[in-house]
Short mmCIF file of C-alpha atoms and ligand atoms in Angstrom, two decimals:
data_model
loop_
_atom_site.label_atom_id
_atom_site.label_comp_id
_atom_site.label_asym_id
_atom_site.label_seq_id
_atom_site.Cartn_x
_atom_site.Cartn_y
_atom_site.Cartn_z
CA MET A 1 11.26 -10.80 -1.66
CA LEU A 2 8.65 -9.96 0.99
CA GLU A 3 6.38 -12.92 1.52
CA LEU A 4 3.44 -14.22 3.52
CA ALA A 5 3.04 -18.00 3.43
CA ASP A 6 -0.16 -19.76 4.57
CA ALA A 7 -0.97 -16.86 6.84
CA ASP A 8 -3.98 -16.96 9.18
CA VAL A 9 -4.96 -13.75 10.95
CA PHE A 10 -7.69 -13.28 13.55
CA TYR A 11 -9.40 -10.28 15.13
CA GLY A 12 -10.40 -11.79 18.44
CA LYS A 13 -12.36 -14.92 17.53
CA ALA A 14 -13.09 -13.81 13.96
CA GLN A 15 -10.73 -15.12 11.32
CA ALA A 16 -9.93 -12.43 8.72
CA LEU A 17 -7.26 -14.22 6.64
CA HIS A 18 -7.36 -17.90 5.70
CA GLY A 19 -4.03 -19.31 4.56
CA ILE A 20 -2.97 -16.27 2.54
CA SER A 21 0.18 -16.71 0.46
CA ILE A 22 1.48 -13.60 -1.26
CA ALA A 23 4.98 -12.69 -2.41
CA CYS A 24 6.13 -9.26 -3.52
CA ALA A 25 9.35 -9.30 -5.50
CA PRO A 26 11.90 -6.48 -5.55
CA ASN A 27 11.26 -3.97 -8.35
CA GLU A 28 7.71 -5.03 -8.97
CA VAL A 29 4.34 -3.38 -8.52
CA LEU A 30 1.99 -6.06 -7.25
CA ALA A 31 -1.69 -5.20 -6.97
CA LEU A 32 -3.99 -6.64 -4.35
CA VAL A 33 -7.61 -6.07 -5.27
CA GLY A 34 -10.89 -7.11 -3.71
CA ARG A 35 -14.17 -5.88 -2.40
CA ASN A 36 -15.05 -4.35 0.97
CA GLY A 37 -13.99 -6.60 3.79
CA ALA A 38 -12.03 -8.99 1.54
CA GLY A 39 -8.99 -8.74 3.80
CA LYS A 40 -6.77 -6.37 1.83
CA SER A 41 -5.88 -4.03 4.70
CA THR A 42 -5.41 -6.98 7.03
CA THR A 43 -2.97 -8.53 4.54
CA LEU A 44 -0.96 -5.29 4.44
CA ARG A 45 -0.98 -5.07 8.24
CA ALA A 46 0.27 -8.65 8.41
CA MET A 47 3.04 -7.92 5.92
CA MET A 48 4.02 -4.85 7.95
CA GLY A 49 4.08 -6.79 11.22
CA GLN A 50 1.32 -4.63 12.66
CA ILE A 51 -0.85 -7.64 13.41
CA PRO A 52 0.38 -11.10 14.43
CA LEU A 53 -0.05 -14.27 12.39
CA ARG A 54 -1.90 -17.10 14.14
CA GLN A 55 -0.46 -19.52 11.58
CA GLY A 56 2.00 -19.22 8.74
CA GLN A 57 5.17 -17.30 8.07
CA ARG A 58 6.42 -13.90 7.04
CA THR A 59 9.77 -13.80 5.33
CA LEU A 60 12.06 -11.11 3.94
CA ASP A 61 14.64 -12.26 1.40
CA GLY A 62 14.18 -15.77 2.72
CA ALA A 63 14.75 -14.86 6.39
CA ASP A 64 11.95 -15.55 8.84
CA ILE A 65 10.59 -12.24 10.18
CA THR A 66 7.23 -13.57 11.39
CA GLY A 67 7.69 -12.23 14.90
CA LEU A 68 9.47 -8.99 13.98
CA SER A 69 7.82 -5.94 15.60
CA LEU A 70 6.41 -3.01 13.66
CA PRO A 71 9.35 -0.64 14.39
CA ASP A 72 11.85 -3.36 13.52
CA SER A 73 9.95 -4.11 10.30
CA SER A 74 10.17 -0.43 9.46
CA ARG A 75 13.92 -0.47 10.12
CA ARG A 76 14.12 -3.55 7.89
CA SER A 77 12.86 -1.39 5.00
CA ILE A 78 9.13 -2.11 4.93
CA ALA A 79 6.76 0.89 4.96
CA LEU A 80 2.96 0.99 5.14
CA VAL A 81 0.78 3.90 4.08
CA PRO A 82 -2.54 3.12 5.80
CA ASP A 83 -5.86 4.10 4.22
CA SER A 84 -6.40 6.40 7.20
CA ARG A 85 -3.21 8.28 6.15
CA ASP A 86 -2.62 9.24 9.82
CA ILE A 87 -1.33 12.76 9.23
CA ILE A 88 -0.63 14.63 12.48
CA GLY A 89 -3.14 17.45 12.26
CA GLY A 90 -1.44 19.78 14.74
CA LEU A 91 1.84 19.80 12.81
CA SER A 92 2.63 21.42 9.48
CA ALA A 93 3.18 19.29 6.38
CA GLU A 94 6.93 19.79 6.68
CA GLU A 95 6.94 18.93 10.38
CA ASN A 96 5.13 15.69 9.54
CA LEU A 97 7.94 14.91 7.11
CA LEU A 98 10.67 15.93 9.56
CA LEU A 99 9.24 13.58 12.14
CA ALA A 100 9.64 10.67 9.72
CA THR A 101 13.31 11.49 9.21
CA LEU A 102 14.03 11.34 12.96
CA SER A 103 13.40 7.62 13.37
CA HIS A 104 15.50 6.45 10.42
CA PRO A 105 19.05 6.96 9.23
CA PRO A 106 19.44 9.25 6.21
CA GLY A 107 19.20 7.57 2.81
CA HIS A 108 18.20 8.25 -0.76
CA TRP A 109 14.90 9.92 0.09
CA THR A 110 15.14 13.44 1.50
CA ILE A 111 12.44 16.03 2.11
CA GLU A 112 13.76 17.84 -1.00
CA ARG A 113 13.22 14.68 -3.09
CA VAL A 114 9.72 14.28 -1.66
CA TYR A 115 8.98 17.87 -2.72
CA SER A 116 10.29 17.12 -6.22
CA LEU A 117 7.98 14.11 -6.38
CA PHE A 118 5.00 16.13 -5.10
CA PRO A 119 5.55 19.85 -5.88
CA ARG A 120 2.18 20.58 -4.29
CA LEU A 121 3.63 19.58 -0.92
CA ARG A 122 6.39 22.17 -1.26
CA GLU A 123 3.75 24.85 -1.80
CA ARG A 124 1.80 23.60 1.21
CA ARG A 125 4.75 22.85 3.47
CA ARG A 126 3.73 25.37 6.13
CA ALA A 127 0.06 24.37 6.10
CA GLN A 128 -1.28 22.56 9.16
CA GLY A 129 -2.07 18.88 8.70
CA THR A 130 -5.73 19.58 9.43
CA SER A 131 -5.99 22.06 6.55
CA LEU A 132 -4.60 19.71 3.89
CA SER A 133 -6.96 18.30 1.27
CA GLY A 134 -7.40 14.53 0.93
CA GLY A 135 -4.99 14.45 -2.00
CA GLU A 136 -2.39 16.51 -0.15
CA GLN A 137 -2.70 14.22 2.87
CA GLN A 138 -2.16 11.19 0.64
CA MET A 139 0.94 12.77 -0.91
CA LEU A 140 2.23 13.60 2.56
CA ALA A 141 1.56 10.06 3.81
CA ILE A 142 3.47 8.59 0.84
CA GLY A 143 6.28 11.12 1.30
CA ARG A 144 6.55 10.27 4.97
CA ALA A 145 6.79 6.56 4.15
CA LEU A 146 9.47 7.21 1.52
CA LEU A 147 11.59 9.07 4.08
CA THR A 148 12.07 5.75 5.88
CA ASN A 149 13.83 4.62 2.67
CA PRO A 150 11.80 1.45 2.18
CA ARG A 151 12.56 -1.34 -0.23
CA TYR A 152 8.93 -2.45 0.08
CA LEU A 153 6.19 0.18 0.03
CA LEU A 154 2.70 -1.01 0.98
CA LEU A 155 -0.06 1.37 -0.16
CA ASP A 156 -3.61 0.94 1.14
CA GLU A 157 -6.14 2.45 -1.30
CA PRO A 158 -4.02 5.51 -2.08
CA THR A 159 -6.44 6.88 -4.68
CA GLU A 160 -9.67 6.33 -2.74
CA GLY A 161 -11.95 9.36 -2.83
CA LEU A 162 -9.52 11.55 -4.79
CA ALA A 163 -10.25 13.70 -7.85
CA PRO A 164 -9.04 12.34 -11.22
CA VAL A 165 -6.34 14.99 -11.55
CA ILE A 166 -4.90 14.03 -8.15
CA ILE A 167 -5.16 10.32 -8.98
CA GLU A 168 -2.95 11.03 -12.02
CA GLN A 169 -0.31 12.56 -9.74
CA ILE A 170 -0.42 9.58 -7.37
CA VAL A 171 -0.15 7.14 -10.29
CA ALA A 172 2.82 9.05 -11.69
CA ALA A 173 4.46 9.00 -8.27
CA ILE A 174 3.94 5.23 -7.91
CA GLU A 175 5.53 4.72 -11.34
CA PHE A 176 8.47 6.95 -10.43
CA VAL A 177 9.04 5.26 -7.08
CA SER A 178 8.82 1.85 -8.72
CA ARG A 179 11.38 2.83 -11.38
CA SER A 180 13.70 3.95 -8.59
CA GLY A 181 13.85 0.32 -7.42
CA VAL A 182 11.26 0.22 -4.64
CA ALA A 183 8.80 -2.69 -4.70
CA VAL A 184 5.20 -1.52 -4.37
CA LEU A 185 2.29 -3.54 -3.04
CA LEU A 186 -0.78 -1.62 -4.14
CA VAL A 187 -4.19 -2.28 -2.59
CA GLU A 188 -7.31 -1.04 -4.38
CA GLN A 189 -10.94 -2.12 -4.52
CA ASN A 190 -10.98 -2.41 -8.33
CA PHE A 191 -8.60 -2.90 -11.23
CA ARG A 192 -8.87 0.62 -12.66
CA VAL A 193 -5.73 2.18 -11.18
CA PRO A 194 -3.75 -1.04 -10.56
CA ARG A 195 -3.99 -2.21 -14.19
CA ARG A 196 -2.10 0.93 -15.23
CA VAL A 197 0.86 0.38 -12.91
CA ALA A 198 0.94 -3.30 -11.92
CA LYS A 199 1.90 -6.31 -13.99
CA ARG A 200 0.80 -8.90 -11.46
CA PHE A 201 -2.49 -9.10 -9.57
CA CYS A 202 -3.97 -11.00 -6.65
CA LEU A 203 -7.72 -10.99 -6.17
CA LEU A 204 -8.83 -11.43 -2.58
CA ASP A 205 -12.22 -12.53 -1.34
CA SER A 206 -13.32 -13.53 2.16
CA GLY A 207 -9.72 -13.57 3.37
CA ARG A 208 -8.47 -15.86 0.61
CA VAL A 209 -6.56 -15.34 -2.63
CA VAL A 210 -9.16 -16.44 -5.20
CA TRP A 211 -7.26 -15.53 -8.34
CA SER A 212 -3.83 -14.31 -9.33
CA GLY A 213 -2.43 -13.53 -12.72
CA GLY A 214 -0.96 -11.02 -15.14
CA ARG A 215 -2.41 -7.88 -16.68
CA ASP A 216 -3.34 -9.60 -19.94
CA GLN A 217 -5.36 -12.18 -18.03
CA ILE A 218 -7.75 -9.65 -16.53
CA ASP A 219 -10.90 -9.89 -18.55
CA ASP A 220 -14.38 -8.42 -18.30
CA ARG A 221 -15.68 -11.41 -16.41
CA LEU A 222 -13.12 -10.96 -13.69
CA GLU A 223 -13.86 -7.27 -13.38
CA ALA A 224 -17.59 -7.96 -13.26
CA MET A 225 -16.99 -10.56 -10.58
CA LEU A 226 -15.08 -8.05 -8.54
CA SER A 227 -17.66 -5.33 -8.88
CA GLY A 228 -20.21 -7.89 -7.68
CA LEU A 229 -22.66 -6.81 -10.37
CA HIS A 230 -22.94 -10.22 -11.96
CA GLU A 231 -21.96 -12.29 -9.00
CA GLY A 232 -23.46 -15.75 -9.16
CA THR A 233 -24.86 -15.27 -12.66
CA HIS A 234 -21.82 -16.62 -14.49
CA ALA A 235 -21.65 -20.23 -15.49
N1 ATP B 301 -9.90 -3.94 13.75
C1 ATP B 301 -10.74 -4.92 13.41
N2 ATP B 301 -11.43 -5.62 14.36
C2 ATP B 301 -12.26 -6.62 14.03
N3 ATP B 301 -12.48 -7.03 12.77
C3 ATP B 301 -11.84 -6.38 11.78
C4 ATP B 301 -10.94 -5.30 12.05
N4 ATP B 301 -10.44 -4.84 10.86
C5 ATP B 301 -11.01 -5.62 9.93
N5 ATP B 301 -11.85 -6.53 10.46
C6 ATP B 301 -12.60 -7.55 9.71
O1 ATP B 301 -11.70 -8.34 8.97
C7 ATP B 301 -12.17 -8.61 7.66
C8 ATP B 301 -11.19 -8.03 6.64
O2 ATP B 301 -11.15 -6.62 6.77
P1 ATP B 301 -10.14 -5.70 5.99
O3 ATP B 301 -10.23 -4.35 6.59
O4 ATP B 301 -8.83 -6.35 5.92
O5 ATP B 301 -10.79 -5.71 4.53
P2 ATP B 301 -10.48 -4.76 3.27
O6 ATP B 301 -10.39 -5.66 2.09
O7 ATP B 301 -9.34 -3.89 3.56
O8 ATP B 301 -11.82 -3.91 3.15
P3 ATP B 301 -12.05 -2.39 2.67
O9 ATP B 301 -12.09 -2.44 1.18
O10 ATP B 301 -13.37 -2.02 3.25
O11 ATP B 301 -10.93 -1.55 3.20
C9 ATP B 301 -13.56 -7.97 7.59
O12 ATP B 301 -14.50 -8.95 7.87
C10 ATP B 301 -13.53 -6.92 8.67
O13 ATP B 301 -14.81 -6.72 9.20
MG1 MG B 302 -9.11 -1.89 3.66
#
């Protein structure tokens, strides 16, 4: 179980997270949804140990890892795919993958397995990072994270700005990875993609969890609330 409990996070003097409590269980796909600026990316960064907690705790399987550094968190089987994807443009797709293998001991995920998951990456393995499409970069970013053999995979808006046919490939990959026993924490701005792959949902607003529940509890009102279209007009 990877967990944040009562977590406060600040950027300078501005508080971004207010007492966030979120727990991602092994083998589950948990979705974190919310509008622009709700605090989704900050929550992922906090879970990854990329940004310190001012208050609260981060635990992994019950052990306190609040102060654990980013590299140590990565060694402790947490991986973050940031929305910026952070592909190294001057290296080929395969070199980007090779680089990820250098910092971690070998495990289940190999470059061959990444290519089986995303055949497009095999075709494009010699292409420079800068010449990859958005979808290819996303696949590469997920592949690179998998090569660290995570037990917890944190995905920040993996389908943002991608064509429907590519979104289908990313969704299929998330389902495959999840079935292989990796827990996935999926951040998206709306419920569209998450409701296909996640059973449990947390809705974030203004740095707080304002709702959490199961797939069958997501109704039109909740979706409308999230889209902001009818905000304030509901009784
Ligand atoms: N590097 C930063 N420095 C200062 N403030 C930041 C920084 N990153 C985020 N914030 C602020 O923290 C709050 C939460 O931002 P965050 O990026 O976590 O939201 P988000 O839900 O991921 O939004 P989006 O959907 O736009 O990605 C916002 O008010 C944002 O302006
Ligand atoms: Mg974000």
